[in-house]
PDB file of C-alpha atoms in Angstrom:
ATOM      1  CA  MET A   3      -2.829   2.542 -16.666  1.00 71.00           C
ATOM      2  CA  LYS A   4      -1.978   3.950 -20.074  1.00 79.00           C
ATOM      3  CA  LYS A   5      -4.324   3.318 -22.978  1.00 84.00           C
ATOM      4  CA  GLN A   6      -2.724   1.526 -25.893  1.00 85.00           C
ATOM      5  CA  VAL A   7      -2.974   3.056 -29.376  1.00 87.00           C
ATOM      6  CA  LEU A   8      -1.889   1.197 -32.490  1.00 87.00           C
ATOM      7  CA  LEU A   9      -0.733   3.526 -35.278  1.00 89.00           C
ATOM      8  CA  ILE A  10      -0.327   2.140 -38.808  1.00 88.00           C
ATOM      9  CA  SER A  11       1.433   4.569 -41.136  1.00 86.00           C
ATOM     10  CA  SER A  12       4.150   4.320 -43.779  1.00 84.00           C
ATOM     11  CA  ASP A  13       4.887   8.043 -43.311  1.00 85.00           C
ATOM     12  CA  SER A  14       7.623   7.964 -40.673  1.00 84.00           C
ATOM     13  CA  GLU A  15       7.670  11.763 -40.207  1.00 86.00           C
ATOM     14  CA  PHE A  16       3.896  11.907 -39.572  1.00 84.00           C
ATOM     15  CA  CYS A  17       4.085   8.813 -37.378  1.00 82.00           C
ATOM     16  CA  GLY A  18       6.816  10.316 -35.186  1.00 85.00           C
ATOM     17  CA  GLY A  19       5.028  13.650 -34.905  1.00 86.00           C
ATOM     18  CA  LEU A  20       1.733  12.001 -33.940  1.00 84.00           C
ATOM     19  CA  GLN A  21       3.435   9.737 -31.416  1.00 82.00           C
ATOM     20  CA  SER A  22       5.063  12.777 -29.766  1.00 84.00           C
ATOM     21  CA  ALA A  23       1.784  14.699 -29.723  1.00 83.00           C
ATOM     22  CA  MET A  24      -0.202  11.819 -28.244  1.00 78.00           C
ATOM     23  CA  GLU A  25       2.129  10.484 -25.587  1.00 72.00           C
ATOM     24  CA  ASP A  26       1.012  12.801 -22.824  1.00 67.00           C
ATOM     25  CA  GLY A  27       1.028  10.278 -20.075  1.00 65.00           C
ATOM     26  CA  ALA A  28      -2.447   8.865 -20.764  1.00 76.00           C
ATOM     27  CA  LEU A  29      -1.711   7.199 -24.120  1.00 81.00           C
ATOM     28  CA  GLU A  30       0.997   4.861 -25.256  1.00 81.00           C
ATOM     29  CA  VAL A  31       1.383   4.785 -29.044  1.00 85.00           C
ATOM     30  CA  GLN A  32       2.986   1.936 -30.934  1.00 84.00           C
ATOM     31  CA  GLY A  33       3.659   2.662 -34.611  1.00 83.00           C
ATOM     32  CA  PHE A  34       4.016   0.164 -37.454  1.00 84.00           C
ATOM     33  CA  SER A  35       4.780   0.837 -41.100  1.00 82.00           C
ATOM     34  CA  THR A  36       2.644  -1.973 -42.534  1.00 79.00           C
ATOM     35  CA  LEU A  37      -0.718  -3.555 -41.819  1.00 77.00           C
ATOM     36  CA  GLU A  38       0.879  -7.017 -41.679  1.00 76.00           C
ATOM     37  CA  LYS A  39       3.279  -6.010 -38.902  1.00 78.00           C
ATOM     38  CA  ALA A  40       0.450  -4.341 -36.978  1.00 79.00           C
ATOM     39  CA  LEU A  41      -1.862  -7.335 -37.270  1.00 74.00           C
ATOM     40  CA  SER A  42       0.770  -9.518 -35.601  1.00 75.00           C
ATOM     41  CA  MET A  43       0.598  -7.232 -32.536  1.00 73.00           C
ATOM     42  CA  PHE A  44      -3.198  -7.484 -32.129  1.00 71.00           C
ATOM     43  CA  SER A  45      -2.869 -10.856 -30.406  1.00 66.00           C
ATOM     44  CA  ARG A  46      -0.160  -9.649 -28.021  1.00 73.00           C
ATOM     45  CA  LEU A  47      -1.593  -6.438 -26.612  1.00 73.00           C
ATOM     46  CA  SER A  48      -5.012  -4.999 -25.874  1.00 80.00           C
ATOM     47  CA  TYR A  49      -5.531  -1.768 -27.825  1.00 85.00           C
ATOM     48  CA  GLN A  50      -8.145   0.909 -27.136  1.00 88.00           C
ATOM     49  CA  LEU A  51      -7.726   2.566 -30.571  1.00 89.00           C
ATOM     50  CA  VAL A  52      -6.288   1.893 -33.997  1.00 91.00           C
ATOM     51  CA  ILE A  53      -5.208   4.799 -36.213  1.00 91.00           C
ATOM     52  CA  LEU A  54      -4.959   3.702 -39.826  1.00 90.00           C
ATOM     53  CA  ASP A  55      -3.182   6.014 -42.276  1.00 89.00           C
ATOM     54  CA  ILE A  56      -4.573   4.840 -45.621  1.00 87.00           C
ATOM     55  CA  PRO A  57      -2.156   5.370 -48.519  1.00 81.00           C
ATOM     56  CA  ALA A  58      -3.432   7.072 -51.681  1.00 79.00           C
ATOM     57  CA  HIS A  59      -4.984   4.775 -54.291  1.00 79.00           C
ATOM     58  CA  THR A  60      -5.479   2.002 -51.732  1.00 79.00           C
ATOM     59  CA  ASP A  61      -8.610   0.065 -50.879  1.00 80.00           C
ATOM     60  CA  GLY A  62      -9.258   1.688 -47.492  1.00 83.00           C
ATOM     61  CA  ALA A  63     -12.523  -0.188 -46.983  1.00 86.00           C
ATOM     62  CA  GLY A  64     -10.714  -3.521 -47.433  1.00 85.00           C
ATOM     63  CA  MET A  65      -8.041  -2.579 -44.914  1.00 85.00           C
ATOM     64  CA  LEU A  66     -10.654  -1.412 -42.439  1.00 88.00           C
ATOM     65  CA  SER A  67     -12.660  -4.642 -42.815  1.00 88.00           C
ATOM     66  CA  MET A  68      -9.537  -6.683 -42.124  1.00 84.00           C
ATOM     67  CA  ILE A  69      -8.771  -4.713 -38.952  1.00 83.00           C
ATOM     68  CA  ARG A  70     -12.399  -4.775 -37.787  1.00 84.00           C
ATOM     69  CA  ARG A  71     -12.477  -8.591 -38.072  1.00 83.00           C
ATOM     70  CA  ALA A  72      -9.256  -8.823 -36.060  1.00 78.00           C
ATOM     71  CA  VAL A  73     -10.152  -6.572 -33.139  1.00 76.00           C
ATOM     72  CA  PRO A  74     -13.346  -4.747 -32.000  1.00 81.00           C
ATOM     73  CA  VAL A  75     -11.910  -1.346 -31.090  1.00 87.00           C
ATOM     74  CA  PRO A  76     -12.489   2.134 -32.500  1.00 92.00           C
ATOM     75  CA  ILE A  77     -10.602   2.842 -35.738  1.00 93.00           C
ATOM     76  CA  LEU A  78      -9.654   6.349 -36.815  1.00 94.00           C
ATOM     77  CA  ALA A  79      -8.972   6.356 -40.565  1.00 93.00           C
ATOM     78  CA  LEU A  80      -6.755   8.995 -42.176  1.00 92.00           C
ATOM     79  CA  SER A  81      -7.636   9.157 -45.884  1.00 90.00           C
ATOM     80  CA  PHE A  82      -7.265  11.217 -49.056  1.00 88.00           C
ATOM     81  CA  THR A  83     -10.844  10.229 -50.027  1.00 84.00           C
ATOM     82  CA  GLU A  84     -12.860  13.344 -50.810  1.00 84.00           C
ATOM     83  CA  ASP A  85     -16.103  11.849 -52.058  1.00 87.00           C
ATOM     84  CA  VAL A  86     -18.963  11.118 -49.678  1.00 91.00           C
ATOM     85  CA  SER A  87     -19.593   7.626 -51.043  1.00 90.00           C
ATOM     86  CA  GLY A  88     -15.970   6.651 -50.342  1.00 88.00           C
ATOM     87  CA  ARG A  89     -16.178   7.883 -46.756  1.00 89.00           C
ATOM     88  CA  ILE A  90     -19.520   6.106 -46.256  1.00 92.00           C
ATOM     89  CA  ALA A  91     -17.904   2.861 -47.501  1.00 91.00           C
ATOM     90  CA  MET A  92     -15.139   3.337 -44.925  1.00 91.00           C
ATOM     91  CA  PHE A  93     -17.665   3.828 -42.128  1.00 92.00           C
ATOM     92  CA  GLN A  94     -19.546   0.717 -43.271  1.00 93.00           C
ATOM     93  CA  ALA A  95     -16.274  -1.220 -43.326  1.00 92.00           C
ATOM     94  CA  GLY A  96     -15.521  -0.333 -39.699  1.00 92.00           C
ATOM     95  CA  ALA A  97     -14.159   3.210 -39.338  1.00 93.00           C
ATOM     96  CA  SER A  98     -15.262   4.992 -36.179  1.00 93.00           C
ATOM     97  CA  GLY A  99     -13.986   8.319 -37.506  1.00 93.00           C
ATOM     98  CA  ILE A 100     -12.312   9.702 -40.597  1.00 93.00           C
ATOM     99  CA  LEU A 101      -9.913  12.602 -41.007  1.00 92.00           C
ATOM    100  CA  GLN A 102      -9.043  13.845 -44.487  1.00 90.00           C
ATOM    101  CA  LYS A 103      -5.354  13.929 -45.338  1.00 87.00           C
ATOM    102  CA  PRO A 104      -3.294  15.908 -45.092  1.00 87.00           C
ATOM    103  CA  CYS A 105      -4.489  16.476 -41.544  1.00 87.00           C
ATOM    104  CA  ASP A 106      -3.144  18.475 -38.641  1.00 88.00           C
ATOM    105  CA  ILE A 107      -1.239  16.369 -36.122  1.00 88.00           C
ATOM    106  CA  MET A 108      -2.831  18.137 -33.136  1.00 88.00           C
ATOM    107  CA  GLU A 109      -6.346  17.645 -34.546  1.00 90.00           C
ATOM    108  CA  CYS A 110      -5.610  13.963 -35.088  1.00 89.00           C
ATOM    109  CA  ALA A 111      -4.269  13.642 -31.545  1.00 88.00           C
ATOM    110  CA  ALA A 112      -7.405  15.341 -30.150  1.00 89.00           C
ATOM    111  CA  TYR A 113      -9.684  13.072 -32.185  1.00 90.00           C
ATOM    112  CA  ALA A 114      -7.753  10.028 -30.960  1.00 89.00           C
ATOM    113  CA  GLN A 115      -8.050  11.160 -27.340  1.00 87.00           C
ATOM    114  CA  ALA A 116     -11.808  11.657 -27.745  1.00 89.00           C
ATOM    115  CA  LEU A 117     -12.184   8.137 -29.175  1.00 91.00           C
ATOM    116  CA  THR A 118     -10.140   6.576 -26.367  1.00 87.00           C
ATOM    117  CA  ASP A 119     -12.240   8.459 -23.808  1.00 85.00           C
ATOM    118  CA  LEU A 120     -15.187   6.400 -25.090  1.00 80.00           C
ATOM    119  CA  SER A 121     -13.377   3.176 -24.212  1.00 64.00           C
ATOM    120  CA  PRO A 122     -15.080   1.183 -21.430  1.00 61.00           C
ATOM    121  CA  GLU A 123     -11.645   0.613 -19.855  1.00 55.00           C
ATOM    122  CA  GLN A 124     -11.400   4.159 -18.507  1.00 44.00           C
ATOM    123  CA  SER A 125      -9.340   4.607 -15.427  1.00 42.00           C
ATOM    124  CA  ALA A 126     -11.123   5.567 -12.232  1.00 39.00           C
ATOM    125  CA  GLY A 127      -9.810   9.103 -12.457  1.00 45.00           C
ATOM    126  CA  LYS A 128     -11.402   9.593 -15.882  1.00 47.00           C
ATOM    127  CA  ARG A 129     -14.869   8.200 -15.050  1.00 49.00           C
ATOM    128  CA  ARG A 130     -17.708  10.451 -15.985  1.00 50.00           C
ATOM    129  CA  TYR A 131     -21.160  10.507 -14.438  1.00 50.00           C
ATOM    130  CA  TYR A 132     -24.214  11.914 -16.145  1.00 50.00           C
ATOM    131  CA  THR A 133     -27.695  12.878 -15.101  1.00 51.00           C
ATOM    132  CA  LEU A 134     -30.410  12.184 -17.614  1.00 56.00           C
ATOM    133  CA  ALA A 135     -33.399  14.499 -17.376  1.00 55.00           C
ATOM    134  CA  ILE A 136     -36.498  13.717 -19.424  1.00 63.00           C
ATOM    135  CA  GLY A 137     -39.422  16.050 -19.762  1.00 58.00           C
ATOM    136  CA  LYS A 138     -39.926  19.645 -18.726  1.00 59.00           C
TER     137      LYS A 138
END
């Protein structure tokens, strides 16, 4: 079963490039140009990841809080924010990861794949087993 990724970006060129890079058979990406359109889809489908492309001069923390209240899934924020306090505010508002814009599409796709791999809804073929050794 494909994992569902919700992509919110007003940049249609970036959105199309990221969708092409991520749809490798394991992920299905649905892109929306506005937060309002995307929020309407939260109730219809179960998503394993939200990628939020935060426009410049926008309250990213507010947008993240709104999404976090709507659905408890990892959120990858793409932001122009350079200062540490701004990024900390985004983490406190609900971001699971942050990439600074402009970002490389392949790096974003890899980050997204890593976050979806943490999803508890992994398919049987992707299950991982670990051995925990404590001591000498």
